[in-house]
Short mmCIF file of C-alpha atoms in Angstrom, two decimals:
data_model
loop_
_atom_site.label_atom_id
_atom_site.label_comp_id
_atom_site.label_asym_id
_atom_site.label_seq_id
_atom_site.Cartn_x
_atom_site.Cartn_y
_atom_site.Cartn_z
CA MET P 4 114.48 116.10 28.46
CA SER P 5 111.55 118.20 29.62
CA LEU P 6 108.79 116.81 31.82
CA LEU P 7 106.26 116.09 29.07
CA ASP P 8 108.62 114.75 26.37
CA PRO P 9 107.74 111.03 26.88
CA PRO P 10 104.98 109.71 24.59
CA LEU P 11 101.38 109.23 25.64
CA GLU P 12 101.94 105.45 25.94
CA HIS P 13 104.46 106.14 28.71
CA TRP P 14 102.09 108.36 30.68
CA LEU P 15 99.19 105.91 30.58
CA THR P 16 101.14 103.56 32.86
CA ALA P 17 103.19 106.15 34.79
CA ASN P 18 102.79 107.56 38.31
CA GLY P 19 100.63 104.68 39.51
CA ASP P 20 101.17 101.30 41.20
CA HIS P 21 102.12 97.72 40.36
CA ARG P 22 98.83 97.05 38.61
CA GLN P 23 99.90 99.33 35.76
CA LEU P 24 103.25 97.70 35.08
CA LEU P 25 103.59 96.16 31.62
CA ASP P 26 104.80 92.59 31.26
CA PRO P 27 107.88 92.82 28.98
CA GLU P 28 106.87 89.60 27.19
CA THR P 29 103.22 90.42 26.44
CA GLY P 30 103.27 94.24 26.59
CA LEU P 31 100.14 93.99 28.78
CA THR P 32 99.29 94.70 32.41
CA ARG P 33 98.12 92.03 34.83
CA TYR P 34 94.59 92.95 33.66
CA ARG P 35 95.62 92.30 30.04
CA THR P 36 95.27 95.94 29.11
CA SER P 37 97.69 97.81 26.89
CA ASN P 38 98.87 101.42 26.81
CA ALA P 39 97.54 101.93 23.27
CA PRO P 40 94.47 100.75 21.28
CA ARG P 41 94.55 97.06 20.35
CA PRO P 42 92.27 94.45 18.72
CA GLY P 43 89.65 92.60 20.75
CA ILE P 44 86.05 92.59 21.98
CA PRO P 45 85.94 94.77 25.14
CA LEU P 46 83.78 92.88 27.64
CA GLY P 47 86.00 93.40 30.70
CA SER P 48 85.06 96.90 31.83
CA CYS P 49 84.24 95.55 35.32
CA THR P 50 88.02 95.03 35.62
CA ALA P 51 89.84 97.32 33.17
CA SER P 52 90.02 98.35 29.52
CA TRP P 53 92.61 99.36 26.98
CA PRO P 54 92.42 102.83 25.36
CA SER P 55 89.97 103.41 22.54
CA GLU P 56 90.94 105.21 19.35
CA ARG P 57 88.70 108.11 20.44
CA GLY P 58 90.29 108.50 23.84
CA PHE P 59 93.83 108.00 22.57
CA ALA P 60 93.39 110.76 19.97
CA MET P 61 92.12 113.17 22.64
CA GLY P 62 95.04 112.28 24.89
CA GLN P 63 97.50 112.96 22.07
CA SER P 64 95.89 116.33 21.42
CA VAL P 65 96.02 117.43 25.07
CA LEU P 66 99.60 116.21 25.51
CA GLN P 67 100.67 118.13 22.41
CA ARG P 68 98.98 121.27 23.73
CA MET P 69 100.75 120.98 27.08
CA ARG P 70 104.12 120.51 25.39
CA GLY P 71 103.67 123.94 23.84
CA LEU P 72 103.79 125.60 27.27
CA PRO P 73 107.06 126.54 28.99
CA ASP P 74 106.43 124.83 32.36
CA GLY P 75 105.28 121.20 32.28
CA HIS P 76 103.88 121.13 35.82
CA GLN P 77 101.96 124.35 35.27
CA ALA P 78 100.59 122.89 32.04
CA VAL P 79 99.31 119.84 33.93
CA GLU P 80 97.84 122.08 36.63
CA GLY P 81 95.99 124.06 34.00
CA GLU P 82 94.54 120.96 32.37
CA CYS P 83 93.45 119.61 35.78
CA ARG P 84 91.54 122.85 36.35
CA ARG P 85 89.87 122.49 32.94
CA LEU P 86 89.04 118.84 33.67
CA ARG P 87 86.86 119.51 36.71
CA PRO P 88 84.22 121.68 34.97
CA ARG P 89 83.91 119.02 32.27
CA LEU P 90 83.29 116.39 34.93
CA ARG P 91 80.72 118.65 36.59
CA ARG P 92 78.87 118.95 33.28
CA VAL P 93 78.78 115.16 32.89
CA PHE P 94 77.42 114.78 36.42
CA GLU P 95 75.13 117.84 36.02
CA MET P 96 76.60 119.04 39.30
CA ASP P 97 77.12 122.57 40.62
CA GLU P 98 80.35 123.92 42.11
CA GLY P 99 79.49 123.08 45.73
CA PRO P 100 81.09 119.61 45.90
CA ALA P 101 84.89 119.34 45.80
CA MET P 102 86.73 116.92 43.51
CA VAL P 103 90.00 115.18 44.36
CA LEU P 104 91.74 113.24 41.59
CA ALA P 105 93.37 110.01 42.76
CA PRO P 106 95.67 107.48 41.05
CA SER P 107 93.05 104.80 41.76
CA GLY P 108 89.92 104.20 43.78
CA THR P 109 92.04 102.47 46.42
CA ASP P 110 94.39 105.44 46.81
CA ALA P 111 91.35 107.68 47.29
CA ILE P 112 90.61 105.85 50.58
CA TYR P 113 93.63 107.58 52.10
CA MET P 114 92.10 110.96 51.24
CA VAL P 115 88.74 109.90 52.71
CA SER P 116 90.45 109.13 56.02
CA ALA P 117 92.48 112.35 55.93
CA VAL P 118 89.39 114.49 55.32
CA LEU P 119 87.55 112.91 58.25
CA LEU P 120 90.54 113.09 60.58
CA ALA P 121 90.72 116.84 59.92
CA ARG P 122 87.18 117.29 61.28
CA PRO P 123 86.83 118.79 64.79
CA GLY P 124 86.56 116.16 67.49
CA ILE P 125 87.54 113.19 65.29
CA ASP P 126 90.74 111.51 66.51
CA SER P 127 90.33 108.17 64.74
CA VAL P 128 88.26 106.61 61.98
CA HIS P 129 86.91 103.07 61.81
CA HIS P 130 85.96 101.84 58.33
CA ILE P 131 83.24 99.24 57.82
CA VAL P 132 84.16 97.92 54.38
CA VAL P 133 80.96 96.40 53.04
CA GLY P 134 81.52 93.88 50.25
CA ALA P 135 85.25 93.71 50.99
CA SER P 136 85.80 90.58 48.89
CA GLU P 137 84.02 92.19 45.91
CA LEU P 138 85.99 95.44 45.85
CA GLY P 139 89.58 96.28 45.00
CA SER P 140 91.90 93.82 46.71
CA GLY P 141 93.70 96.60 48.61
CA THR P 142 90.63 98.37 49.98
CA VAL P 143 90.80 96.99 53.54
CA ARG P 144 94.55 97.66 53.79
CA ALA P 145 94.12 101.23 52.57
CA SER P 146 91.26 101.71 55.03
CA ARG P 147 93.64 100.70 57.82
CA GLY P 148 96.15 103.29 56.65
CA LEU P 149 98.52 100.65 55.24
CA THR P 150 100.22 100.39 51.87
CA PHE P 151 98.45 98.07 49.43
CA SER P 152 100.94 97.97 46.54
CA THR P 153 104.64 97.42 46.02
CA HIS P 154 104.79 100.67 44.01
CA THR P 155 103.58 104.20 44.75
CA PRO P 156 103.15 107.11 42.32
CA PHE P 157 105.90 109.23 43.89
CA GLY P 158 107.46 107.24 46.74
CA GLY P 159 109.09 104.42 44.82
CA GLU P 160 108.86 100.79 45.93
CA VAL P 161 107.41 99.91 49.31
CA ALA P 162 106.45 96.81 51.27
CA VAL P 163 102.77 95.87 51.18
CA GLY P 164 101.15 96.42 54.58
CA HIS P 165 103.60 99.16 55.60
CA PRO P 166 102.05 101.91 57.79
CA VAL P 167 101.31 105.18 56.01
CA ALA P 168 102.72 107.95 58.21
CA GLY P 169 99.98 109.94 59.90
CA LEU P 170 97.20 107.52 58.95
CA ALA P 171 97.93 104.03 60.26
CA PRO P 172 97.84 104.89 64.00
CA ARG P 173 94.43 106.55 63.59
CA CYS P 174 92.66 104.21 61.14
CA THR P 175 91.08 100.81 61.69
CA ALA P 176 88.86 98.71 59.46
CA GLU P 177 86.73 95.59 59.39
CA PRO P 178 85.12 93.76 56.46
CA ALA P 179 81.43 92.97 56.05
CA TYR P 180 80.81 90.36 53.37
CA LEU P 181 77.94 90.26 50.89
CA ARG P 182 78.06 86.51 50.31
CA GLU P 183 77.99 83.42 52.47
CA GLU P 184 80.80 80.86 52.29
CA ASP P 185 78.90 78.96 49.58
CA GLY P 186 78.67 82.11 47.44
CA ASP P 187 74.99 82.81 48.10
CA GLU P 188 74.03 86.46 48.62
CA VAL P 189 73.44 87.84 52.11
CA THR P 190 70.13 89.70 52.20
CA LEU P 191 70.06 93.49 52.20
CA GLU P 192 68.17 93.41 55.49
CA GLN P 193 70.93 91.35 57.12
CA ILE P 194 73.63 93.73 55.90
CA ASP P 195 71.68 96.77 57.08
CA ALA P 196 71.27 95.22 60.54
CA GLN P 197 74.93 94.15 60.77
CA VAL P 198 76.27 97.54 59.70
CA GLY P 199 73.88 99.40 62.00
CA ALA P 200 74.86 97.34 65.04
CA ARG P 201 78.60 97.81 64.45
CA ALA P 202 78.28 101.53 63.71
CA ARG P 203 76.43 102.10 66.98
CA GLU P 204 79.12 100.18 68.90
CA VAL P 205 81.94 102.21 67.33
CA VAL P 206 80.27 105.57 67.95
CA ALA P 207 79.47 104.55 71.55
CA GLN P 208 83.23 104.07 72.03
CA GLY P 209 83.78 107.71 71.04
CA ARG P 210 85.20 106.97 67.60
CA ALA P 211 84.07 108.07 64.15
CA VAL P 212 82.82 105.43 61.76
CA LEU P 213 82.79 105.42 57.96
CA VAL P 214 80.58 102.93 56.11
CA HIS P 215 81.50 101.95 52.56
CA LEU P 216 78.16 101.74 50.73
CA VAL P 217 78.76 99.63 47.62
CA ALA P 218 76.78 100.99 44.68
CA HIS P 219 77.93 98.12 42.45
CA SER P 220 80.42 95.39 43.36
CA LYS P 221 82.58 93.31 41.01
CA THR P 222 79.63 90.97 40.45
CA GLY P 223 76.81 93.52 40.69
CA LEU P 224 75.91 93.36 44.40
CA ARG P 225 74.86 96.54 46.24
CA ALA P 226 74.60 97.22 49.97
CA PRO P 227 73.82 98.54 52.52
CA SER P 228 70.67 100.42 51.63
CA LEU P 229 70.66 104.18 51.25
CA GLN P 230 67.56 104.34 53.42
CA ALA P 231 69.27 102.61 56.35
CA MET P 232 72.37 104.81 56.09
CA VAL P 233 70.31 108.02 56.04
CA ALA P 234 68.52 106.85 59.18
CA LEU P 235 71.85 106.04 60.90
CA LYS P 236 73.20 109.46 59.97
CA GLN P 237 70.22 111.08 61.66
CA GLU P 238 70.63 108.85 64.70
CA LEU P 239 74.42 108.98 65.20
CA GLY P 240 75.23 112.48 64.03
CA GLU P 241 78.68 113.89 63.21
CA ARG P 242 80.60 110.72 64.06
CA PHE P 243 78.82 108.72 61.39
CA HIS P 244 79.86 109.07 57.73
CA VAL P 245 79.22 107.22 54.50
CA MET P 246 81.31 106.85 51.37
CA VAL P 247 79.38 105.57 48.36
CA ASP P 248 81.76 103.27 46.50
CA ALA P 249 80.69 103.88 42.92
CA ALA P 250 84.10 102.92 41.55
CA GLN P 251 82.44 100.75 38.91
CA GLY P 252 80.78 103.91 37.53
CA ARG P 253 77.53 101.97 37.09
CA ILE P 254 75.17 104.45 38.72
CA ASN P 255 73.27 107.37 37.28
CA PRO P 256 74.67 110.92 37.76
CA ALA P 257 71.35 111.72 39.46
CA ASP P 258 72.16 109.06 42.07
CA LEU P 259 75.59 110.60 42.62
CA ARG P 260 73.87 113.91 43.32
CA LEU P 261 71.35 112.17 45.61
CA ALA P 262 74.20 110.72 47.68
CA LEU P 263 75.94 114.09 47.92
CA ALA P 264 72.68 115.66 49.08
CA GLN P 265 72.84 113.33 52.11
CA ASP P 266 76.38 114.63 52.86
CA PHE P 267 77.81 111.30 51.71
CA MET P 268 81.15 111.15 49.88
CA VAL P 269 81.27 109.41 46.50
CA LEU P 270 84.17 107.39 45.11
CA TRP P 271 84.14 107.20 41.30
CA THR P 272 86.48 106.05 38.57
CA GLY P 273 86.69 106.63 34.84
CA SER P 274 88.38 103.30 34.24
CA LYS P 275 85.57 100.78 34.80
CA PHE P 276 82.19 101.25 33.06
CA TYR P 277 83.45 104.25 31.12
CA GLY P 278 86.42 102.34 29.74
CA GLY P 279 89.20 104.81 30.41
CA PRO P 280 92.68 103.34 30.90
CA PRO P 281 93.45 102.08 34.40
CA PHE P 282 93.71 103.87 36.78
CA SER P 283 91.73 107.12 37.18
CA GLY P 284 90.09 107.71 40.55
CA LEU P 285 87.88 110.55 41.75
CA LEU P 286 86.68 111.42 45.23
CA VAL P 287 83.66 113.76 45.25
CA LEU P 288 83.07 115.50 48.57
CA PRO P 289 79.73 117.11 49.52
CA PRO P 290 79.76 120.82 50.42
CA ALA P 291 79.80 119.95 54.14
CA LEU P 292 83.18 118.22 53.68
CA ALA P 293 84.56 120.29 50.78
CA SER P 294 86.65 122.80 52.73
CA ASP P 295 90.45 122.66 52.90
CA PRO P 296 91.37 119.90 55.40
CA GLY P 297 94.71 121.57 56.16
CA PRO P 298 98.11 119.87 55.97
CA LEU P 299 97.74 116.25 54.95
CA PRO P 300 99.33 113.31 56.82
CA PRO P 301 102.97 113.13 55.66
CA GLY P 302 102.69 109.62 54.26
CA MET P 303 100.22 110.79 51.61
CA ALA P 304 103.01 112.56 49.71
CA ALA P 305 103.80 109.21 48.06
CA TRP P 306 100.33 109.11 46.44
CA PHE P 307 99.09 112.65 45.78
CA SER P 308 100.30 115.77 44.02
CA ARG P 309 99.17 119.37 44.45
CA ALA P 310 97.36 119.48 41.11
CA ASP P 311 95.18 116.52 42.18
CA LEU P 312 93.54 118.69 44.85
CA PRO P 313 90.96 121.47 44.50
CA ALA P 314 92.44 124.93 43.94
CA HIS P 315 90.98 126.26 47.21
CA TRP P 316 92.75 123.61 49.30
CA SER P 317 95.78 125.87 49.75
CA SER P 318 97.04 124.34 53.02
CA ALA P 319 96.58 120.75 51.85
CA ARG P 320 98.31 121.53 48.54
CA ALA P 321 101.22 123.23 50.29
CA SER P 322 101.83 120.08 52.36
CA LEU P 323 102.59 118.01 49.23
CA PRO P 324 106.07 118.20 47.64
CA THR P 325 105.09 117.00 44.14
CA GLU P 326 103.53 119.57 41.83
CA SER P 327 101.55 117.34 39.46
CA ASN P 328 100.85 113.83 38.18
CA PRO P 329 100.86 113.94 34.34
CA GLY P 330 99.98 110.25 34.07
CA LEU P 331 96.86 110.59 36.20
CA LEU P 332 95.72 113.67 34.27
CA LEU P 333 96.15 112.00 30.87
CA ARG P 334 94.37 108.84 31.97
CA TRP P 335 91.46 111.04 33.05
CA ILE P 336 91.53 112.87 29.72
CA LEU P 337 91.05 109.54 27.92
CA ALA P 338 88.32 108.48 30.34
CA LEU P 339 86.50 111.77 29.92
CA ALA P 340 86.48 111.33 26.15
CA GLU P 341 84.45 108.14 26.69
CA MET P 342 82.22 109.72 29.34
CA GLU P 343 81.30 112.69 27.18
CA ALA P 344 80.62 110.53 24.13
CA TYR P 345 78.39 108.23 26.19
CA HIS P 346 76.39 111.07 27.76
CA GLU P 347 75.76 112.60 24.34
CA VAL P 348 73.70 109.48 23.53
CA PRO P 349 69.99 110.03 24.31
CA VAL P 350 68.84 108.21 27.45
CA VAL P 351 66.25 106.16 25.56
CA ARG P 352 68.88 104.85 23.17
CA ARG P 353 71.22 103.97 26.02
CA SER P 354 68.40 102.05 27.74
CA ARG P 355 67.76 100.01 24.60
CA VAL P 356 71.39 98.87 24.58
CA TYR P 357 71.18 97.91 28.27
CA HIS P 358 68.20 95.70 27.37
CA THR P 359 69.79 94.08 24.32
CA PHE P 360 73.05 93.37 26.15
CA ALA P 361 71.32 91.67 29.09
CA GLY P 362 68.96 89.76 26.82
CA ALA P 363 71.80 88.46 24.67
CA VAL P 364 73.77 87.26 27.71
CA VAL P 365 70.80 85.32 29.11
CA GLU P 366 69.87 83.93 25.69
CA CYS P 367 73.37 82.73 24.81
CA PHE P 368 74.68 81.70 28.25
CA GLY P 369 71.45 80.51 29.85
CA ALA P 370 71.13 77.04 28.32
CA THR P 371 74.52 75.39 27.93
CA PRO P 372 76.15 72.40 29.68
CA VAL P 373 79.46 74.29 30.02
CA LEU P 374 78.36 77.65 31.46
CA ARG P 375 76.42 78.36 34.65
CA LEU P 376 75.10 81.92 34.65
CA ASN P 377 74.80 83.68 38.01
CA LEU P 378 71.68 85.89 37.90
CA GLN P 379 71.53 88.76 40.37
CA ARG P 380 68.71 89.90 42.57
CA PRO P 381 67.19 93.25 41.54
CA PRO P 382 68.81 96.22 43.33
CA GLY P 383 67.26 96.86 46.72
CA HIS P 384 68.35 100.42 47.44
CA ARG P 385 67.55 103.80 45.96
CA LEU P 386 70.88 104.40 44.16
CA ALA P 387 69.66 102.41 41.17
CA GLY P 388 68.31 104.78 38.56
CA GLY P 389 69.21 104.77 34.87
CA LEU P 390 72.02 102.32 34.17
CA GLY P 391 71.95 101.21 37.82
CA ALA P 392 68.52 99.66 37.32
CA TYR P 393 69.84 97.20 34.72
CA PRO P 394 72.21 94.25 35.09
CA SER P 395 75.38 95.24 33.26
CA VAL P 396 77.83 92.69 34.75
CA PHE P 397 77.10 88.97 34.52
CA SER P 398 79.26 86.38 36.25
CA PHE P 399 79.35 82.74 35.21
CA ALA P 400 81.01 79.51 36.23
CA VAL P 401 82.62 77.18 33.69
CA LEU P 402 82.26 73.39 33.86
CA GLY P 403 84.91 71.10 32.41
CA PRO P 404 85.18 67.29 32.14
CA GLN P 405 86.37 67.11 35.76
CA GLY P 406 83.79 69.54 37.12
CA ARG P 407 83.78 73.24 37.87
CA LEU P 408 86.94 75.10 36.87
CA ASP P 409 88.83 76.63 39.80
CA SER P 410 90.40 80.08 39.87
CA GLN P 411 93.71 78.94 38.39
CA GLN P 412 91.99 77.14 35.51
CA LEU P 413 89.73 80.14 34.91
CA ARG P 414 92.78 82.41 34.79
CA ALA P 415 94.29 80.26 32.03
CA LEU P 416 90.97 80.32 30.15
CA TYR P 417 90.73 84.09 30.62
CA VAL P 418 94.16 84.53 29.02
CA ASP P 419 93.45 82.14 26.14
CA LEU P 420 90.18 83.88 25.29
CA ASP P 421 92.14 87.12 24.89
CA ARG P 422 94.58 85.61 22.38
CA ASP P 423 94.36 84.82 18.67
CA LEU P 424 94.57 81.02 18.68
CA SER P 425 93.45 80.54 15.08
CA GLY P 426 96.61 78.53 14.45
CA ARG P 427 95.14 75.91 16.74
CA ASP P 428 91.59 76.20 15.39
CA PRO P 429 90.15 78.89 13.05
CA ARG P 430 87.17 79.23 15.41
CA LEU P 431 89.51 80.65 18.07
CA ARG P 432 90.47 83.75 16.11
CA THR P 433 88.52 86.47 17.97
CA ARG P 434 90.07 88.00 21.08
CA PHE P 435 87.59 88.42 23.93
CA HIS P 436 88.69 90.53 26.88
CA LEU P 437 86.56 89.51 29.88
CA GLY P 438 86.44 90.52 33.52
CA GLN P 439 89.19 88.63 35.31
CA PRO P 440 88.26 85.65 37.53
CA VAL P 441 86.91 86.47 40.99
CA SER P 442 85.89 84.25 43.89
CA LEU P 443 82.37 84.32 45.28
CA GLY P 444 82.21 84.62 49.03
CA PRO P 445 84.67 85.69 51.74
CA PRO P 446 88.43 85.31 51.17
CA ASP P 447 90.37 82.34 52.53
CA VAL P 448 87.38 80.09 51.89
CA ASP P 449 87.33 77.37 49.23
CA ASN P 450 84.50 78.96 47.29
CA ALA P 451 83.46 79.10 43.65
CA SER P 452 85.24 81.29 41.11
CA VAL P 453 83.63 82.94 38.11
CA LEU P 454 84.43 84.88 34.97
CA ARG P 455 82.46 87.98 34.01
CA VAL P 456 81.16 89.77 30.93
CA ALA P 457 80.38 93.46 31.32
CA LEU P 458 78.70 96.17 29.35
CA GLY P 459 80.88 99.25 29.00
CA ALA P 460 80.17 102.77 27.79
CA ARG P 461 82.16 102.14 24.62
CA LEU P 462 79.74 99.41 23.50
CA VAL P 463 76.76 101.68 24.17
CA THR P 464 78.34 104.48 22.14
CA GLU P 465 79.12 102.12 19.26
CA HIS P 466 75.74 100.34 19.00
CA HIS P 467 73.01 102.73 20.16
CA ALA P 468 72.24 104.02 16.65
CA GLU P 469 71.71 100.56 15.13
CA PRO P 470 68.04 99.72 14.40
CA ASP P 471 68.13 96.80 16.85
CA ALA P 472 70.35 98.63 19.41
CA GLY P 473 73.11 96.09 18.84
CA ALA P 474 70.99 93.00 19.56
CA ALA P 475 72.25 91.01 16.56
CA TRP P 476 75.87 91.99 17.25
CA PHE P 477 75.65 90.99 20.93
CA ARG P 478 73.98 87.66 20.11
CA HIS P 479 76.61 86.89 17.48
CA ARG P 480 79.50 87.77 19.78
CA PHE P 481 78.16 85.92 22.82
CA THR P 482 77.45 82.84 20.73
CA GLU P 483 81.00 83.03 19.40
CA LEU P 484 82.36 83.49 22.93
CA ARG P 485 80.38 80.50 24.21
CA THR P 486 81.74 78.37 21.33
CA GLN P 487 85.31 79.39 22.09
CA ILE P 488 84.90 78.56 25.79
CA GLU P 489 83.46 75.15 24.89
CA LEU P 490 86.33 74.43 22.50
CA LEU P 491 88.99 75.49 25.00
CA VAL P 492 87.40 73.46 27.80
CA GLU P 493 87.37 70.44 25.49
CA GLY P 494 91.10 70.93 24.96
CA VAL P 495 91.02 71.98 21.30
#
């Protein structure tokens, strides 16, 4: 069997981690996504999505083209090189920044640390992980240079929390939370002050510090402010760095370019807002950090292949034993199909769908005895143009006969909503795929859990041309979703 003989379905869950494993009973991942198109209303793009017909067809076409070449790894390398200019066109970005493909946003943290540790005079990196409880669950571990999954793309099974060779001794991390223990938001001013104080302390100790600026968390929170981080960069100099965590993909390409102009790194994925299959990560490095970092820490060989790295990173590429990651490439091909289709839609039409989506959520979820909608504060920093200026993820609590549903009860509801239960009641026929339950507030605290509905690029692409920009469709679907939740809570 040659490298690329397996079908596309295989590659969409290959060369990743435990989050991509399919349950043999359901054929779904832990996020209830499949490795092929399936029925359902896709409202879970804040967590993950299954492939669309559009993306799947493009993936099949690219895989077939690669199979026609004599060397599978070289075929993947060639497609990776064609992928980057297409991403640059979507972001309207020149060739100055460097792009590193990563199996997920969490894996990309290892590369962030490696790039900084290759800088002159930087012996260690301290991460301040803002919004730690509202990011990927492995972000703090990865920031500490530890393994976060039981599976790696190329290193087989590992123990969670195991040191990554070459990173763990030189990386430390601390969380900074965006919510109080009761779930209420911490103000942007408080976060700016907290991050500034800690960054100054770390730099005074002679260490480098990296702040994770959250452009959009799991529930729509954003902090610290761009303004405060630019001021800290001017104050603290070369030992202060910022990574904009835009893994949700819910910021405007112009804001990505604005962050890069400040010499900030940007973490992006094609598998959240854009609806590509999980997982497809991207680290965009500003020109000041885009040069070849040299040989990478040896532990990173379990996560990265040569084709994931820019062509001019010759020393870094030579330090990796694996030539390519076909699964990562093909997941990005599917994600890019959604990105390109979305960006072909005129901005005005996209904006109309943002409005109709948000209006339908508030109208249908805002006055019900079973649902408690959590409305966000308007964004308080400058990375909030275009899509970023609109609420596109809404979290809500669910109340049952015994009070507010806890995380375990919400998980059961989340699963039931994504199943055809018409045999129990014909009103439970439609499958709704929501954002999985998350807890509000710091971990290890008995705080409230919520479900989420999210606007994804696929819905914008499908409804922008309708005279009402999808308003009637959204109202119908959210009313239907509310009815199904009420029936399930009642025990129907």
